[in-house]
mmCIF file of C-alpha atoms in Angstrom:
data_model
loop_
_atom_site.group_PDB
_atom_site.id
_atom_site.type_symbol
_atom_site.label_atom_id
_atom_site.label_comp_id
_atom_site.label_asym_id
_atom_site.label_seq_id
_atom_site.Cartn_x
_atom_site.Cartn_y
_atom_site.Cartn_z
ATOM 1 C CA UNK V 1 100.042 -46.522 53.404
ATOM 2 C CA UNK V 2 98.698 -49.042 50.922
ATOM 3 C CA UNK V 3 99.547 -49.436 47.306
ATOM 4 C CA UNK V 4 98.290 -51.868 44.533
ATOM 5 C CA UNK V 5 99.445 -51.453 40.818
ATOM 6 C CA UNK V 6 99.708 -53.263 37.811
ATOM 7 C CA UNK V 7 103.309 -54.212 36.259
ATOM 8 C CA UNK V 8 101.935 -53.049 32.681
ATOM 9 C CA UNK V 9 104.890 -55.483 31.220
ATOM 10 C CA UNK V 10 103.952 -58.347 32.592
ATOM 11 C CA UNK V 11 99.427 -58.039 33.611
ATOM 12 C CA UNK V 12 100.793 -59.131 37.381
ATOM 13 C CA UNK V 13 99.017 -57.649 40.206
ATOM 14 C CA UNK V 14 101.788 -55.977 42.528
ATOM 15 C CA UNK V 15 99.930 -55.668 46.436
ATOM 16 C CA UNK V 16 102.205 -54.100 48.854
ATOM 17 C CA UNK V 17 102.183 -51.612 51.174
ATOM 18 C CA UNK V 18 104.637 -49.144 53.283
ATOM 19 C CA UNK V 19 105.224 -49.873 57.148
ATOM 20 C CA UNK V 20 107.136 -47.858 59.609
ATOM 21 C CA UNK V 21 109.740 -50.273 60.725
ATOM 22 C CA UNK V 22 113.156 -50.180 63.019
ATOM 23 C CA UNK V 23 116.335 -49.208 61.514
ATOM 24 C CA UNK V 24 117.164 -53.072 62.952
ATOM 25 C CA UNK V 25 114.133 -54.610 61.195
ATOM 26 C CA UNK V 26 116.122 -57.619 59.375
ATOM 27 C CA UNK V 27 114.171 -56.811 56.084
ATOM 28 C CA UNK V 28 115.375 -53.176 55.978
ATOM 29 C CA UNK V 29 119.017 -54.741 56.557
ATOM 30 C CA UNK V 30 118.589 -57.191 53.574
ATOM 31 C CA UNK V 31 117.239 -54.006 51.035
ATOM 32 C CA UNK V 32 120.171 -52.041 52.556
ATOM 33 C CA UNK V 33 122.769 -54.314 51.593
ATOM 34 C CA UNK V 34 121.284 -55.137 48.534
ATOM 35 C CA UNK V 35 121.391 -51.626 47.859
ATOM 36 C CA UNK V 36 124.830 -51.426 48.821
ATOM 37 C CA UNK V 37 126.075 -53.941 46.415
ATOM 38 C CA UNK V 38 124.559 -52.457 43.612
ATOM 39 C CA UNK V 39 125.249 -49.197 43.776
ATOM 40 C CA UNK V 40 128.963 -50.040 44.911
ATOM 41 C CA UNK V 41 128.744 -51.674 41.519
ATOM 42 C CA UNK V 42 127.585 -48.609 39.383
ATOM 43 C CA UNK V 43 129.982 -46.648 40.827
ATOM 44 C CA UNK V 44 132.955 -49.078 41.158
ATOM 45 C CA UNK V 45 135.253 -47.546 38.647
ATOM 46 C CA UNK V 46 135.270 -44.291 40.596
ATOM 47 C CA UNK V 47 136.266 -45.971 44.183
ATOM 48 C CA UNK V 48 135.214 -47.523 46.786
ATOM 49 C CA UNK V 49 136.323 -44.751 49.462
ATOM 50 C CA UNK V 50 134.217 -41.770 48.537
ATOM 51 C CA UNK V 51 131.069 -44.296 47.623
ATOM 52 C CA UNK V 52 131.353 -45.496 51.378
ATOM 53 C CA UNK V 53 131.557 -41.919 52.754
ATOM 54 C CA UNK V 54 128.549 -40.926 50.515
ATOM 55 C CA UNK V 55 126.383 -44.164 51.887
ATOM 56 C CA UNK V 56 126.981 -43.613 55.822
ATOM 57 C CA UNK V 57 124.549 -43.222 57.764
ATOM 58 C CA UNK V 58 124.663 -43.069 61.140
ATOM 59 C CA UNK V 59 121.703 -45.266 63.188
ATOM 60 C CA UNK V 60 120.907 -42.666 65.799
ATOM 61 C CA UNK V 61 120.124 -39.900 63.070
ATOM 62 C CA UNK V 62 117.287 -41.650 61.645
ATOM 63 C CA UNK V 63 114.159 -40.467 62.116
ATOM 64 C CA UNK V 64 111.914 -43.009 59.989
ATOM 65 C CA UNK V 65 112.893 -45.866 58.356
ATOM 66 C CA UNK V 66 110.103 -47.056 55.464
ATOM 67 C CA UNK V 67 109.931 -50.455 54.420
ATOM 68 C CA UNK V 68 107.356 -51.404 51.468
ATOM 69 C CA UNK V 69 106.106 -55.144 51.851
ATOM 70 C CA UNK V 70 104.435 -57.419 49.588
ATOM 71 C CA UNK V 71 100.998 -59.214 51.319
ATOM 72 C CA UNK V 72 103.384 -61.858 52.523
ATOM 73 C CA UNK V 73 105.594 -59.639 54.614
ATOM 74 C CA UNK V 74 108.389 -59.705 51.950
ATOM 75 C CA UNK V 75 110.428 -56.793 51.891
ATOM 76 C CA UNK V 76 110.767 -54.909 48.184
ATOM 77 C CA UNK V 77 111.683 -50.613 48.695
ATOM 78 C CA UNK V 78 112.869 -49.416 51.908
ATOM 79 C CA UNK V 79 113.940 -45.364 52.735
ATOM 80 C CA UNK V 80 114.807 -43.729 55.868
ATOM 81 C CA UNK V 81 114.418 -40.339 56.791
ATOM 82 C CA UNK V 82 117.441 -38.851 58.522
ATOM 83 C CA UNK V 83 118.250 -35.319 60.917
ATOM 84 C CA UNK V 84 120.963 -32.934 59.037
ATOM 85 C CA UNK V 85 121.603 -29.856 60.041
ATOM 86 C CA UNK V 86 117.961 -28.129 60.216
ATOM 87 C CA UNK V 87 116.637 -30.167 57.532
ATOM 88 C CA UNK V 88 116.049 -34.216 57.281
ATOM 89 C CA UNK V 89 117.353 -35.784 54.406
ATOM 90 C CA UNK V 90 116.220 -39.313 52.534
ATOM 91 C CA UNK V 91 118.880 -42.141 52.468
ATOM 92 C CA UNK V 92 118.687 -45.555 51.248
ATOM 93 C CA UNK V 93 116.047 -45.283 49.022
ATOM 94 C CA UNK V 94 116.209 -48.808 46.946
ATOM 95 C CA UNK V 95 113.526 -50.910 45.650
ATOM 96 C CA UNK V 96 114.172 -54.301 44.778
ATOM 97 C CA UNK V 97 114.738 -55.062 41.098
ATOM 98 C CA UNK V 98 111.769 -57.014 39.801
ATOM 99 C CA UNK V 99 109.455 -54.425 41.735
ATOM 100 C CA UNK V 100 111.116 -51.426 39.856
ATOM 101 C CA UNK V 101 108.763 -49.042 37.613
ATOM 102 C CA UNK V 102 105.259 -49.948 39.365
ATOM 103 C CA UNK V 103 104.618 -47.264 42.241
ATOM 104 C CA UNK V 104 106.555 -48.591 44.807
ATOM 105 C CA UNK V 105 109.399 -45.610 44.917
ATOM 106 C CA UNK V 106 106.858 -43.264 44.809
ATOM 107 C CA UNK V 107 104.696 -44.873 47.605
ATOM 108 C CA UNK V 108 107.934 -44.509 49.659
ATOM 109 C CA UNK V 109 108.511 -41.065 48.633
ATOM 110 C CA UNK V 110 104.764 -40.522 49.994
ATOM 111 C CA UNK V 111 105.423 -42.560 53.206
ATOM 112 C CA UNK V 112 108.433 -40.326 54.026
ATOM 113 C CA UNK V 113 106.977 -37.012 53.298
ATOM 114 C CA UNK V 114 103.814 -37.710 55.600
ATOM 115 C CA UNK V 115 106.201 -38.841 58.418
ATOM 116 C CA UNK V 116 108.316 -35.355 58.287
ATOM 117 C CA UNK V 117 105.042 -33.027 57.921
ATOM 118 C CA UNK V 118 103.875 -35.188 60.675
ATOM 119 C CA UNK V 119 106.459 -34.014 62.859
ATOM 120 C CA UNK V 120 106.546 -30.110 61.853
ATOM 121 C CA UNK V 121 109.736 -31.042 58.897
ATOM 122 C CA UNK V 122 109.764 -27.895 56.645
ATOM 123 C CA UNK V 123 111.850 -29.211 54.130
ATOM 124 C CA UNK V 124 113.325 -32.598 52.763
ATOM 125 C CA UNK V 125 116.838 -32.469 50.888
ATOM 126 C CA UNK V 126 118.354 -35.943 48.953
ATOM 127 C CA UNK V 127 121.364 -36.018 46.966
ATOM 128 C CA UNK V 128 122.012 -39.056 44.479
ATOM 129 C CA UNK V 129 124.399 -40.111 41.941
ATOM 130 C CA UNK V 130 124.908 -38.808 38.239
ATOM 131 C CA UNK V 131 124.335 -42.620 37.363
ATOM 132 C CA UNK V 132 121.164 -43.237 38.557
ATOM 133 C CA UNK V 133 118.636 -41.383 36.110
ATOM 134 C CA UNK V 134 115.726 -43.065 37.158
ATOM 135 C CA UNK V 135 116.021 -42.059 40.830
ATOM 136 C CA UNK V 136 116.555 -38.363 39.764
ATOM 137 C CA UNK V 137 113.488 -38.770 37.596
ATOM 138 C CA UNK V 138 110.898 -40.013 40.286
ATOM 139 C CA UNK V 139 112.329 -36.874 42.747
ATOM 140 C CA UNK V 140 111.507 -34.419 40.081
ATOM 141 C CA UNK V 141 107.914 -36.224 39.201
ATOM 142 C CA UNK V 142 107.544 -35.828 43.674
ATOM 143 C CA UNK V 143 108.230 -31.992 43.361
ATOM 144 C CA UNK V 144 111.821 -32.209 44.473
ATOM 145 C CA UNK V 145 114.003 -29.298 43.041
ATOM 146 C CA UNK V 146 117.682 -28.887 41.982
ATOM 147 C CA UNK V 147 120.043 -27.777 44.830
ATOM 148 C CA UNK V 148 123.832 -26.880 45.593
ATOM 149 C CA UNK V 149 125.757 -30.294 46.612
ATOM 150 C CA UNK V 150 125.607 -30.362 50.433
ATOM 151 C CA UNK V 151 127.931 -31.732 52.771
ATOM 152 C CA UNK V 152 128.826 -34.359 53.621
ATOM 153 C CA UNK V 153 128.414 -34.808 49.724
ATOM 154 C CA UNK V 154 130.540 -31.539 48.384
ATOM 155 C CA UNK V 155 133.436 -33.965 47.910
ATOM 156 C CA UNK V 156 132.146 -35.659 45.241
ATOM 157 C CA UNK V 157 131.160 -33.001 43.354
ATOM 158 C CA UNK V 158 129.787 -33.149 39.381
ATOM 159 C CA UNK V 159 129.051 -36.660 40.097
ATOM 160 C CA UNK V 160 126.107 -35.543 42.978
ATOM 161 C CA UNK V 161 123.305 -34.467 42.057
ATOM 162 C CA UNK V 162 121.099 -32.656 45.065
ATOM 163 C CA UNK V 163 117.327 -31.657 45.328
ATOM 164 C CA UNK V 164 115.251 -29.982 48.073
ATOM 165 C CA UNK V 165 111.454 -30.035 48.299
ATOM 166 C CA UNK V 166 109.667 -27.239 50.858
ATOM 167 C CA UNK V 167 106.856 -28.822 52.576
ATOM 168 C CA UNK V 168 103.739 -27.361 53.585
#
């Protein structure tokens, strides 16, 4: 998958596009630690227990892990696609900073979707933070409903926010 827009705040010419990669690909380790250190910072004030529960993943549960690269091979969004329960479920969605807000997220969001229809997925759940607005914003603008908080996420409660989207 292939995207090319145009950061509208600054003219610039973003190129990149999304590549099925290894969970060990050293670029999707760099986005996922990056992610981890921010969001561990948005969420700081409400413990560092329940944010590390909430972020596990474990490495032989993932189905497809997306990494979105600039022309050079840099690494700027990744997401990964894991089995839970009877449905697959995106983690780690994260897209670096200065790339934010130019069709990268949603390229992912595309990259991931294809993958599970690809392999006969009926439907994709997600569940994200009450802090993170803009990630709850691009799920709705992919078609992603409202859900019940799922486990493992039921512990943290009014500060989850879960969506579904039925595939065809």
């Amino acid at each position: 998958m292939h995207g090319v827009t145009t950061d509208e705040t600054s003219r610039r010419r973003i190129v990149f596009r999304v590549l099925g990669v290894g969970w060990d690909d050293e670029r999707a380790r760099v986005l996922r630690e990056a992610m981890s250190e921010e969001v561990g910072r948005l969420y700081a004030d409400r413990g560092h227990e329940a944010g590390s529960r909430a972020l596990s993943i474990q490495e032989d549960s993932v189905l497809y892990t997306g990494l979105a690269v600039t022309g050079d091979g840099q690494g700027i969004g990744h997401i990964a696609l894991r089995r839970l329960r009877s449905d697959v479920e995106i983690k780690r969605m994260y897209v670096r900073p200065g790339y934010r807000g130019v069709g990268v997220a949603g390229a992912l969001v595309d990259a991931v979707e294809q993958f599970a229809r690809d392999h006969g997925e009926r439907r994709i759940v997600l569940a994200t933070g009450d802090r993170q607005p803009e990630a709850v914003g691009l799920y709705r603008k992919a078609g992603f409903t409202p859900i019940e908080i799922y486990p493992p996420y039921v512990h943290l409660g009014k500060h989850s926010k879960a969506f579904a989207k039925l595939l065809a």
